[in-house]
Amino acid sequence: MARRRYRGKKRRTNRSSYYLGLMLIAVGVWWVVTTLFPNQTYTVPDWRGMDKPIFVQGELKEHPALGSGEELLLPITVIQESVDANIRYEQETESIIITTSESVFRMKMDSTKGELNGKTVTLPYAPELVNGIAYVPLKPLKQHYGVAVHEDSATGAVILMRAGDAIQLAKAAPGKPEDTVALRESGEKKSPIVLDMPVGERLRVWREEEGWLFVQADNGYTGYVLKEQIELGELKEIPYLKQTPSRAELEWKGKSVNLVWEAVYTKNPSTDSIGELPGVNVVSPTWFSIVDGEGTVKSKAVKQYVSWAHNRNKEVWGLMDNSFDPDLTTEALSTFDRRSHIIEQMLAYAKQYNLDGINIDFENVYTKDKDHVVQFVREMKPLAKARGLIVSIDVTPKSNSEMWSLFLDRKRLGETVDYMMVMAYDEHWATSPKAGSVSSLPWAEQSVRRILEEDAVPPSKLVLGVPLYTRVWTETSEAGETKVSSKAIGMEKLQALLKEQKVKGSLDAGTGQNYVQFMEGESIKKIWMEDGTSLQSRVKMAKKLELGGIASWNRSFAVPETWHVLKTIHD
């Protein structure tokens, strides 16, 4: 009996081993199939339910296109993200505004009438507003940006290609003509198949990842294919649109700007009293002001001053300010029509007085109007460029002041203007609680460097602002407290004051300027001097930083020596 029980147990053990072996074989087969053999399952691309998905370099965009063929419309969000961040939808006027170096183009919702560089044009079809998103007709996008599109009639997919894109074309190349190439969801063989591609299927190669290529078929399907399974074709470049060089690029390249502002408050100076201003090649009289919210521009210009300057080979860049009124500025820059009104007046004044350029000086502006300031400059520049006018803008050094600094988008402004004048003065301003230099040399250099480095403004566009004035600081003690006040004076009055007080300045290493102080009654007078020493240092700074030149405020503060020092910017 015992022997028979033993034999039964042995048979059960053999049977368990047999089943275990089968399981191991099954696992092995499964591992071989899933690991070594390609996945043969299929997946459907996720286009998030869009009938007209848009792709840029194989990336699916958030919003779809509308229409088809010549009536294709693209959402402004896609254009802003992928083509031009500066294209703008202005809700107040229901307008789409395109600004490039060559043109200002405005379209209004549901209208086939547009405005190109101030002239009315007809569109083949109108832009639309759908679910709060502005949709732009394809034709003006091609005209102003040079974009190209491939639209698949079967799937509705739209492939958007931008000017400057270099697109590697390819085609599927299986080992045998009757075979297909699997387009996979990810770069691995076990990834599901998106599309079986026959011989010759046209592809656009967007990138390479570890032996796999991320490609897109004409029908919009994207995925990965092994490098050896395709045949590379031509590298197709989408051409840039032709750009017309500006007069600044043609006539000022390699030259240094030596500008001086002419402060005109009530009446223009007699040109007989100005002198020759040796070395100065640009004068900028403060002639124009925006005086109301409708954008009316008031002028103090006179032709005789322009003739005087031109007869001495000096250009005239008329300065236009915003009356330093923040509320007025908000209104005047708020809509395309008001901005255009300002620009039209300035262009008319430029023609009437034979100006060579326009210098924009907006100060005391709300930070909320930052984009409007940029838009105004972008809308002015192409129109001024077409008339041979130089466009420049004055900016303060960077600070945390909302009204005097934060509203200036120096990076975007620098991309647009011909020159940017850095008003590197008023380090210590008229009502400063502490006496100090108008513009110490280290502070001025740091102000310029910050814009060069943080805002990527090219040095050749940046012009160093130079003060021709100084402040005489008065410190008095009242009830145990020091009271500080100041008065700005020009160089001639400074020389007279030093002579009267029989004092001389000595170099202050911290500011790089000559400094003097003396007693006047119970008060201490402190002066960080602007003279030949500091001016020469500023010229050297501009040269060291390879800037576009210098700009001096203002002519009436200068003495004859001033011009002989500043003209060394040309050496």
XYZ file of C-alpha atoms in Angstrom:
571
model
C 0.000 0.000 0.000
C 2.751 2.384 0.865
C 4.515 1.764 -2.458
C 1.378 2.701 -4.485
C 0.926 6.004 -2.589
C 4.521 6.978 -3.362
C 4.092 6.397 -7.072
C 0.950 8.621 -7.210
C 2.781 11.533 -5.600
C 5.591 11.227 -8.134
C 3.127 11.385 -11.039
C 1.588 14.587 -9.591
C 5.050 16.174 -9.307
C 5.836 15.410 -12.959
C 2.536 16.925 -14.026
C 3.276 20.191 -12.109
C 6.685 20.459 -13.725
C 5.075 19.975 -17.120
C 2.608 22.841 -16.579
C 5.336 25.067 -15.169
C 7.392 24.410 -18.280
C 4.463 25.330 -20.499
C 4.021 28.575 -18.577
C 7.675 29.458 -18.947
C 7.512 28.729 -22.665
C 4.394 30.914 -22.985
C 6.037 33.759 -21.102
C 9.106 33.429 -23.283
C 7.050 33.486 -26.457
C 5.139 36.525 -25.159
C 8.412 38.282 -24.330
C 9.851 37.520 -27.776
C 6.693 38.690 -29.534
C 6.267 41.869 -27.512
C 9.936 42.766 -27.335
C 11.537 41.614 -30.549
C 8.627 41.824 -32.984
C 7.048 45.180 -33.943
C 3.630 46.133 -32.612
C 0.936 45.500 -35.228
C -1.915 47.356 -33.514
C -3.259 50.662 -34.836
C -4.214 53.961 -33.228
C -6.168 56.974 -34.464
C -4.469 60.407 -34.151
C -5.960 62.618 -31.460
C -6.821 65.941 -33.097
C -9.064 66.903 -30.177
C -12.170 66.778 -32.352
C -10.991 69.503 -34.726
C -12.097 69.292 -38.360
C -9.362 71.694 -39.533
C -6.364 71.090 -37.256
C -3.349 73.350 -37.740
C 0.213 72.074 -37.426
C 3.462 74.033 -37.159
C 6.609 71.888 -37.422
C 4.464 68.868 -36.600
C 2.977 70.409 -33.459
C -0.811 70.474 -33.197
C -2.064 73.969 -32.351
C -4.837 74.760 -29.902
C -7.336 76.307 -32.300
C -8.449 75.055 -35.740
C -8.660 76.824 -39.083
C -11.910 77.811 -40.773
C -12.927 77.540 -44.416
C -10.754 76.051 -47.114
C -8.777 76.916 -50.216
C -8.762 80.633 -51.012
C -11.249 81.196 -48.181
C -9.039 79.640 -45.508
C -8.953 81.607 -42.236
C -6.354 81.120 -39.502
C -6.870 82.041 -35.829
C -4.866 85.044 -34.687
C -3.695 83.031 -31.665
C -1.734 80.664 -33.915
C -0.191 83.574 -35.834
C 0.805 85.301 -32.589
C 2.355 82.127 -31.199
C 4.130 80.873 -34.301
C 4.580 83.701 -36.813
C 4.421 87.205 -35.321
C 3.735 88.027 -31.689
C 3.014 91.621 -32.734
C -0.083 90.953 -34.845
C -2.863 92.572 -32.863
C -6.610 92.355 -32.453
C -7.939 95.691 -31.219
C -11.284 95.105 -29.573
C -12.276 98.780 -29.416
C -12.261 99.108 -33.206
C -12.775 95.405 -34.046
C -9.601 95.547 -36.100
C -6.772 93.174 -36.908
C -3.534 95.136 -37.302
C -0.400 93.782 -38.951
C 2.812 95.798 -38.691
C 6.030 94.852 -40.460
C 9.135 96.772 -41.450
C 7.411 97.559 -44.751
C 3.748 98.043 -43.993
C 0.840 98.767 -41.683
C -2.216 96.723 -42.625
C -5.573 97.020 -40.925
C -8.621 94.787 -41.421
C -12.012 95.183 -39.754
C -14.273 92.323 -38.770
C -16.749 91.190 -41.429
C -15.505 93.794 -43.917
C -13.702 93.288 -47.211
C -12.282 96.814 -47.035
C -8.805 97.102 -45.556
C -6.218 99.823 -45.106
C -2.643 99.344 -46.315
C -0.149 102.097 -45.481
C -2.989 104.593 -45.266
C -4.687 103.581 -48.509
C -7.933 101.636 -48.892
C -7.636 98.139 -50.364
C -10.160 95.396 -51.110
C -9.905 91.918 -49.590
C -11.215 88.809 -51.381
C -12.934 87.769 -48.137
C -13.385 89.254 -44.679
C -11.893 88.363 -41.298
C -14.276 86.901 -38.737
C -14.686 86.824 -34.980
C -15.632 83.315 -33.794
C -16.009 82.438 -30.103
C -14.032 85.529 -29.176
C -11.104 84.650 -31.469
C -10.239 86.752 -34.510
C -9.712 84.744 -37.687
C -7.393 86.160 -40.351
C -7.699 85.517 -44.103
C -4.774 83.602 -45.559
C -3.988 86.009 -48.405
C -2.745 88.957 -46.281
C -0.745 86.523 -44.141
C 1.059 85.372 -47.273
C 1.546 88.951 -48.465
C 2.921 90.355 -45.214
C 4.658 87.358 -43.623
C 5.494 85.097 -46.552
C 3.847 82.060 -44.941
C 2.984 78.945 -46.954
C 0.350 76.307 -46.209
C -0.430 72.761 -47.266
C -4.084 71.859 -46.829
C -5.275 68.259 -47.152
C -8.715 68.007 -48.707
C -9.414 64.557 -47.242
C -8.513 65.105 -43.582
C -8.796 68.904 -43.416
C -5.333 69.184 -41.839
C -3.455 72.458 -42.409
C 0.345 72.507 -42.272
C 1.569 76.078 -41.699
C 5.115 76.909 -42.786
C 6.872 80.190 -42.023
C 9.279 82.350 -43.984
C 12.773 81.128 -43.191
C 11.722 77.563 -42.373
C 14.029 74.953 -43.929
C 11.940 71.832 -44.506
C 13.573 68.479 -45.156
C 11.389 66.551 -47.586
C 11.499 62.753 -47.756
C 9.514 59.755 -48.964
C 8.725 56.333 -47.566
C 11.088 53.663 -48.909
C 10.213 50.100 -47.759
C 12.497 47.185 -48.603
C 10.053 45.809 -51.181
C 7.708 47.807 -53.440
C 4.705 45.866 -52.194
C 5.556 46.594 -48.541
C 4.580 49.591 -46.438
C 6.409 51.637 -43.829
C 4.817 51.941 -40.396
C 4.415 55.454 -39.033
C 4.411 54.920 -35.268
C 3.030 56.960 -32.404
C 6.411 57.106 -30.640
C 10.005 56.238 -31.413
C 9.949 52.526 -30.580
C 8.834 49.346 -32.362
C 6.297 48.407 -29.704
C 4.482 51.709 -30.246
C 1.158 51.431 -32.127
C 0.923 52.296 -35.817
C -0.587 55.607 -36.904
C -0.357 55.047 -40.652
C 0.879 52.420 -43.108
C 2.798 54.374 -45.739
C 3.260 52.982 -49.255
C 6.346 53.534 -51.389
C 6.796 57.209 -52.227
C 4.524 58.636 -49.504
C 5.685 62.274 -49.170
C 6.916 63.308 -45.751
C 8.249 66.373 -43.984
C 11.010 65.592 -41.511
C 10.798 67.787 -38.422
C 13.451 66.309 -36.137
C 15.557 63.255 -35.269
C 15.451 61.345 -31.982
C 17.851 58.425 -31.375
C 17.687 56.888 -34.829
C 14.005 57.677 -35.313
C 12.698 60.581 -37.380
C 9.649 62.587 -36.375
C 7.817 63.163 -39.656
C 4.510 64.358 -41.014
C 2.578 63.088 -44.018
C 0.614 65.354 -46.336
C -2.621 64.265 -44.648
C -1.375 65.786 -41.394
C -0.594 62.509 -39.606
C 2.538 62.784 -37.483
C 4.692 60.059 -36.013
C 8.028 58.301 -35.943
C 9.757 56.219 -38.574
C 13.124 54.481 -38.612
C 15.770 56.468 -40.421
C 16.621 53.621 -42.801
C 12.992 53.309 -43.918
C 12.831 56.661 -45.694
C 14.684 58.324 -48.527
C 15.661 61.960 -48.013
C 14.765 64.446 -50.732
C 15.356 68.175 -51.194
C 15.732 70.731 -48.417
C 13.002 73.225 -49.211
C 13.337 76.735 -47.790
C 10.354 79.031 -47.456
C 11.761 82.342 -48.745
C 11.775 85.536 -46.733
C 9.917 88.487 -48.166
C 12.081 91.157 -49.733
C 13.079 93.849 -47.239
C 13.846 97.405 -48.289
C 16.763 98.861 -46.302
C 15.979 102.002 -44.330
C 17.836 105.252 -44.833
C 19.480 104.645 -41.465
C 20.901 101.384 -42.790
C 21.989 102.963 -46.066
C 23.302 106.372 -45.025
C 24.146 106.088 -41.325
C 25.833 102.705 -41.267
C 29.329 103.090 -39.836
C 28.699 106.716 -38.821
C 28.296 108.089 -35.312
C 25.302 110.187 -34.370
C 26.232 113.455 -32.654
C 22.833 114.893 -31.848
C 21.938 117.896 -29.764
C 18.434 118.720 -28.647
C 17.182 122.250 -29.165
C 14.817 123.089 -26.316
C 12.015 125.232 -27.750
C 9.550 126.267 -25.055
C 7.710 129.299 -26.419
C 9.669 130.605 -29.389
C 12.500 129.384 -31.584
C 16.041 130.677 -31.076
C 17.640 133.077 -33.493
C 19.902 130.965 -35.677
C 22.360 133.863 -35.786
C 23.178 133.193 -32.130
C 23.589 129.418 -32.358
C 27.019 129.173 -33.941
C 28.395 126.423 -36.150
C 28.212 123.522 -33.655
C 31.276 121.729 -35.063
C 30.897 117.929 -35.112
C 27.137 117.988 -34.559
C 25.371 116.185 -37.402
C 21.798 116.148 -36.048
C 19.725 118.782 -34.297
C 16.452 117.824 -32.649
C 14.200 120.786 -31.830
C 11.348 120.127 -29.391
C 8.686 121.319 -31.800
C 5.769 118.901 -31.624
C 3.387 117.902 -28.829
C 0.279 115.731 -28.629
C -2.133 118.100 -26.905
C -5.403 116.186 -26.507
C -6.908 112.721 -26.316
C -7.986 112.830 -29.961
C -4.339 112.921 -31.000
C -4.058 116.529 -32.138
C -0.407 117.501 -32.640
C 0.626 121.108 -32.029
C 3.657 122.464 -33.888
C 6.215 125.179 -33.140
C 8.313 124.372 -36.222
C 9.844 127.020 -38.486
C 11.371 126.475 -41.918
C 14.177 128.953 -41.332
C 15.710 126.744 -38.619
C 15.626 123.713 -40.929
C 17.288 125.693 -43.719
C 19.974 126.864 -41.302
C 20.707 123.277 -40.264
C 20.662 121.830 -43.784
C 23.027 124.542 -45.000
C 25.509 123.242 -42.412
C 25.030 119.552 -43.329
C 23.039 118.815 -40.196
C 19.918 116.699 -40.230
C 16.785 117.797 -38.380
C 14.937 115.159 -36.368
C 11.876 116.913 -34.980
C 11.004 115.874 -31.431
C 7.414 114.921 -30.607
C 6.324 114.535 -26.985
C 3.137 113.475 -25.207
C 2.884 116.689 -23.175
C 4.037 114.406 -20.328
C 0.352 113.890 -19.514
C -0.519 110.266 -18.655
C -4.303 110.527 -19.072
C -3.991 112.323 -22.391
C -1.530 109.647 -23.530
C -3.907 106.821 -22.595
C -6.647 108.333 -24.748
C -4.465 109.381 -27.670
C -2.843 105.953 -28.069
C -5.939 103.877 -27.304
C -7.129 103.128 -30.852
C -5.744 102.632 -34.332
C -7.650 105.673 -35.598
C -6.208 108.009 -32.975
C -2.683 106.688 -33.391
C -3.030 107.033 -37.164
C -4.209 110.620 -36.731
C -1.028 111.456 -34.810
C 1.156 109.711 -37.370
C -0.548 111.390 -40.326
C 0.027 114.819 -38.783
C 3.690 114.080 -38.069
C 4.273 112.856 -41.614
C 2.573 115.983 -42.957
C 4.754 118.194 -40.739
C 7.839 116.287 -41.858
C 6.955 117.008 -45.464
C 5.999 120.629 -44.815
C 9.219 121.451 -42.954
C 11.526 119.086 -44.847
C 12.463 117.106 -41.738
C 14.940 114.228 -41.862
C 13.586 112.284 -38.916
C 11.224 112.090 -35.950
C 12.384 111.748 -32.346
C 9.724 110.363 -29.982
C 9.853 111.489 -26.356
C 7.066 109.932 -24.295
C 7.413 110.393 -20.538
C 5.108 110.139 -17.509
C 3.049 107.270 -18.951
C 0.991 104.610 -17.166
C 2.494 101.120 -17.278
C -0.843 99.815 -18.590
C -0.105 101.725 -21.818
C 3.185 99.904 -22.475
C 1.770 97.898 -25.402
C 0.110 100.988 -26.873
C 3.447 102.821 -26.905
C 5.063 99.918 -28.759
C 2.134 99.685 -31.171
C 2.313 103.407 -31.931
C 5.991 103.143 -32.820
C 5.398 100.011 -34.901
C 2.640 101.780 -36.832
C 4.733 104.897 -37.404
C 7.996 103.246 -38.446
C 7.095 101.692 -41.839
C 5.289 104.839 -42.965
C 8.209 107.037 -41.919
C 10.689 104.625 -43.495
C 8.880 104.837 -46.836
C 9.452 108.604 -46.734
C 13.125 108.344 -45.847
C 12.641 109.502 -42.254
C 14.782 108.300 -39.356
C 12.713 107.197 -36.342
C 14.256 107.371 -32.875
C 12.909 107.204 -29.345
C 14.146 108.541 -26.024
C 14.185 106.165 -23.047
C 15.160 106.544 -19.422
C 17.568 104.213 -17.613
C 15.800 101.159 -16.214
C 14.257 101.574 -12.773
C 11.172 100.592 -10.789
C 9.386 103.853 -11.568
C 6.019 103.100 -13.144
C 5.529 106.453 -14.833
C 9.093 107.071 -15.981
C 10.562 103.645 -16.740
C 8.353 100.550 -16.482
C 6.075 101.619 -19.343
C 8.995 101.367 -21.778
C 9.390 97.971 -23.463
C 12.945 98.678 -24.546
C 13.431 95.289 -26.181
C 10.449 95.567 -28.515
C 11.063 99.253 -29.149
C 14.683 98.492 -29.984
C 13.544 95.970 -32.585
C 11.600 98.701 -34.375
C 13.330 102.080 -34.183
C 16.458 103.200 -35.997
C 17.967 104.672 -32.821
C 17.257 104.620 -29.094
C 18.535 107.533 -27.027
C 19.280 106.574 -23.426
C 18.698 109.661 -21.302
C 21.508 108.773 -18.930
C 20.994 111.715 -16.622
C 18.865 112.759 -13.654
C 20.508 110.114 -11.495
C 19.783 112.743 -8.858
C 16.823 114.811 -10.006
C 15.663 118.318 -9.120
C 13.764 117.304 -5.972
C 16.027 114.432 -4.972
C 16.165 114.052 -1.173
C 19.917 113.639 -1.406
C 22.510 115.752 -3.199
C 24.428 113.967 -5.913
C 25.598 113.863 -9.495
C 23.247 114.414 -12.393
C 25.020 111.527 -14.099
C 28.003 109.819 -12.518
C 30.092 107.932 -15.063
C 29.682 104.464 -13.455
C 25.917 104.956 -13.197
C 25.642 106.101 -16.816
C 27.646 103.117 -18.057
C 25.601 100.682 -15.993
C 22.400 102.237 -17.360
C 23.546 101.581 -20.913
C 24.879 98.105 -20.195
C 21.586 96.983 -18.667
C 19.708 97.843 -21.848
C 22.363 96.214 -24.017
C 22.380 93.020 -21.980
C 18.827 92.693 -20.648
C 16.921 94.033 -23.650
C 19.283 92.951 -26.441
C 19.221 96.349 -28.141
C 22.102 96.379 -30.669
C 24.901 98.758 -29.611
C 24.787 100.426 -33.021
C 21.199 101.519 -32.288
C 21.872 102.789 -28.794
C 22.820 106.457 -28.379
C 24.271 107.747 -25.095
C 22.416 110.711 -23.629
C 24.826 113.371 -22.344
C 23.839 116.165 -19.921
C 25.214 119.634 -20.625
C 23.908 120.911 -17.310
C 24.701 120.410 -13.659
C 22.857 120.970 -10.421
C 23.987 123.343 -7.730
C 22.907 121.689 -4.506
C 22.164 123.662 -1.380
C 22.202 121.973 2.011
C 20.941 123.904 5.025
C 20.380 122.811 8.592
C 16.944 123.516 10.011
C 15.867 122.267 13.434
C 18.545 119.611 13.357
C 17.567 118.354 9.904
C 19.396 118.841 6.626
C 17.233 120.407 3.943
C 18.269 119.812 0.332
C 17.376 121.849 -2.739
C 18.881 122.283 -6.182
C 19.042 124.489 -9.234
C 20.054 123.393 -12.725
C 22.560 125.578 -14.558
C 24.416 125.351 -17.830
C 28.159 125.287 -18.392
C 28.601 129.019 -18.860
C 26.848 129.826 -15.593
C 28.861 127.108 -13.864
C 32.128 128.691 -14.990
C 30.925 132.109 -13.846
C 29.888 130.736 -10.438
C 33.248 129.058 -9.856
C 35.048 132.244 -10.820
C 32.837 134.305 -8.540
C 33.444 131.967 -5.599
C 37.140 131.633 -6.458
C 37.020 127.853 -6.224
C 38.154 125.006 -8.425
C 36.939 121.468 -8.675
C 38.991 118.330 -8.146
C 38.419 114.887 -9.602
C 36.037 112.701 -7.612
C 37.040 109.105 -8.322
C 33.620 107.740 -7.394
C 31.728 109.718 -10.028
C 34.477 110.364 -12.563
C 33.630 114.076 -12.408
C 35.196 117.190 -10.996
C 33.581 118.087 -7.688
C 33.534 121.279 -5.653
C 31.826 122.468 -2.512
C 31.866 125.773 -0.676
C 29.999 127.713 1.971
C 27.539 130.441 1.138
C 26.312 131.977 4.331
C 25.023 129.143 6.508
C 24.531 126.814 3.556
C 26.803 124.268 1.915
C 26.937 124.317 -1.879
C 27.816 121.057 -3.639
C 28.457 120.685 -7.368
C 29.309 117.613 -9.399
C 30.541 119.399 -12.486
C 29.687 118.728 -16.113
C 32.700 120.002 -18.018
C 35.295 118.996 -20.585
C 36.603 116.244 -18.294
C 33.271 114.466 -17.880
C 32.246 115.016 -21.495
C 35.444 113.428 -22.761
C 34.826 110.446 -20.478
C 31.310 110.064 -21.867
C 32.597 110.090 -25.439
C 35.155 107.426 -24.508
C 32.398 105.356 -22.917
C 30.269 105.522 -26.071
C 33.248 104.397 -28.136
C 34.189 101.616 -25.730
C 30.662 100.219 -25.837
C 30.550 100.695 -29.636
C 27.356 102.726 -29.390
C 25.620 104.488 -32.244
C 26.660 107.890 -30.934
C 25.793 110.560 -28.391
C 22.847 112.911 -27.807
C 23.221 116.057 -25.676
C 20.608 117.901 -23.615
C 20.480 120.701 -24.510
C 22.246 123.178 -26.826
C 21.580 126.281 -24.738
C 23.547 124.816 -21.792
C 26.755 124.397 -23.812
C 29.885 126.506 -24.175
C 32.129 126.583 -27.288
C 34.492 124.016 -25.734
C 31.594 121.536 -25.559
C 31.424 120.934 -29.298
C 35.162 120.457 -29.696
C 35.096 117.722 -27.037
C 31.960 115.987 -28.308
C 33.098 115.950 -31.926
C 35.800 113.456 -30.967
C 33.007 110.855 -31.204
C 33.871 110.885 -34.922
C 37.597 110.189 -34.394
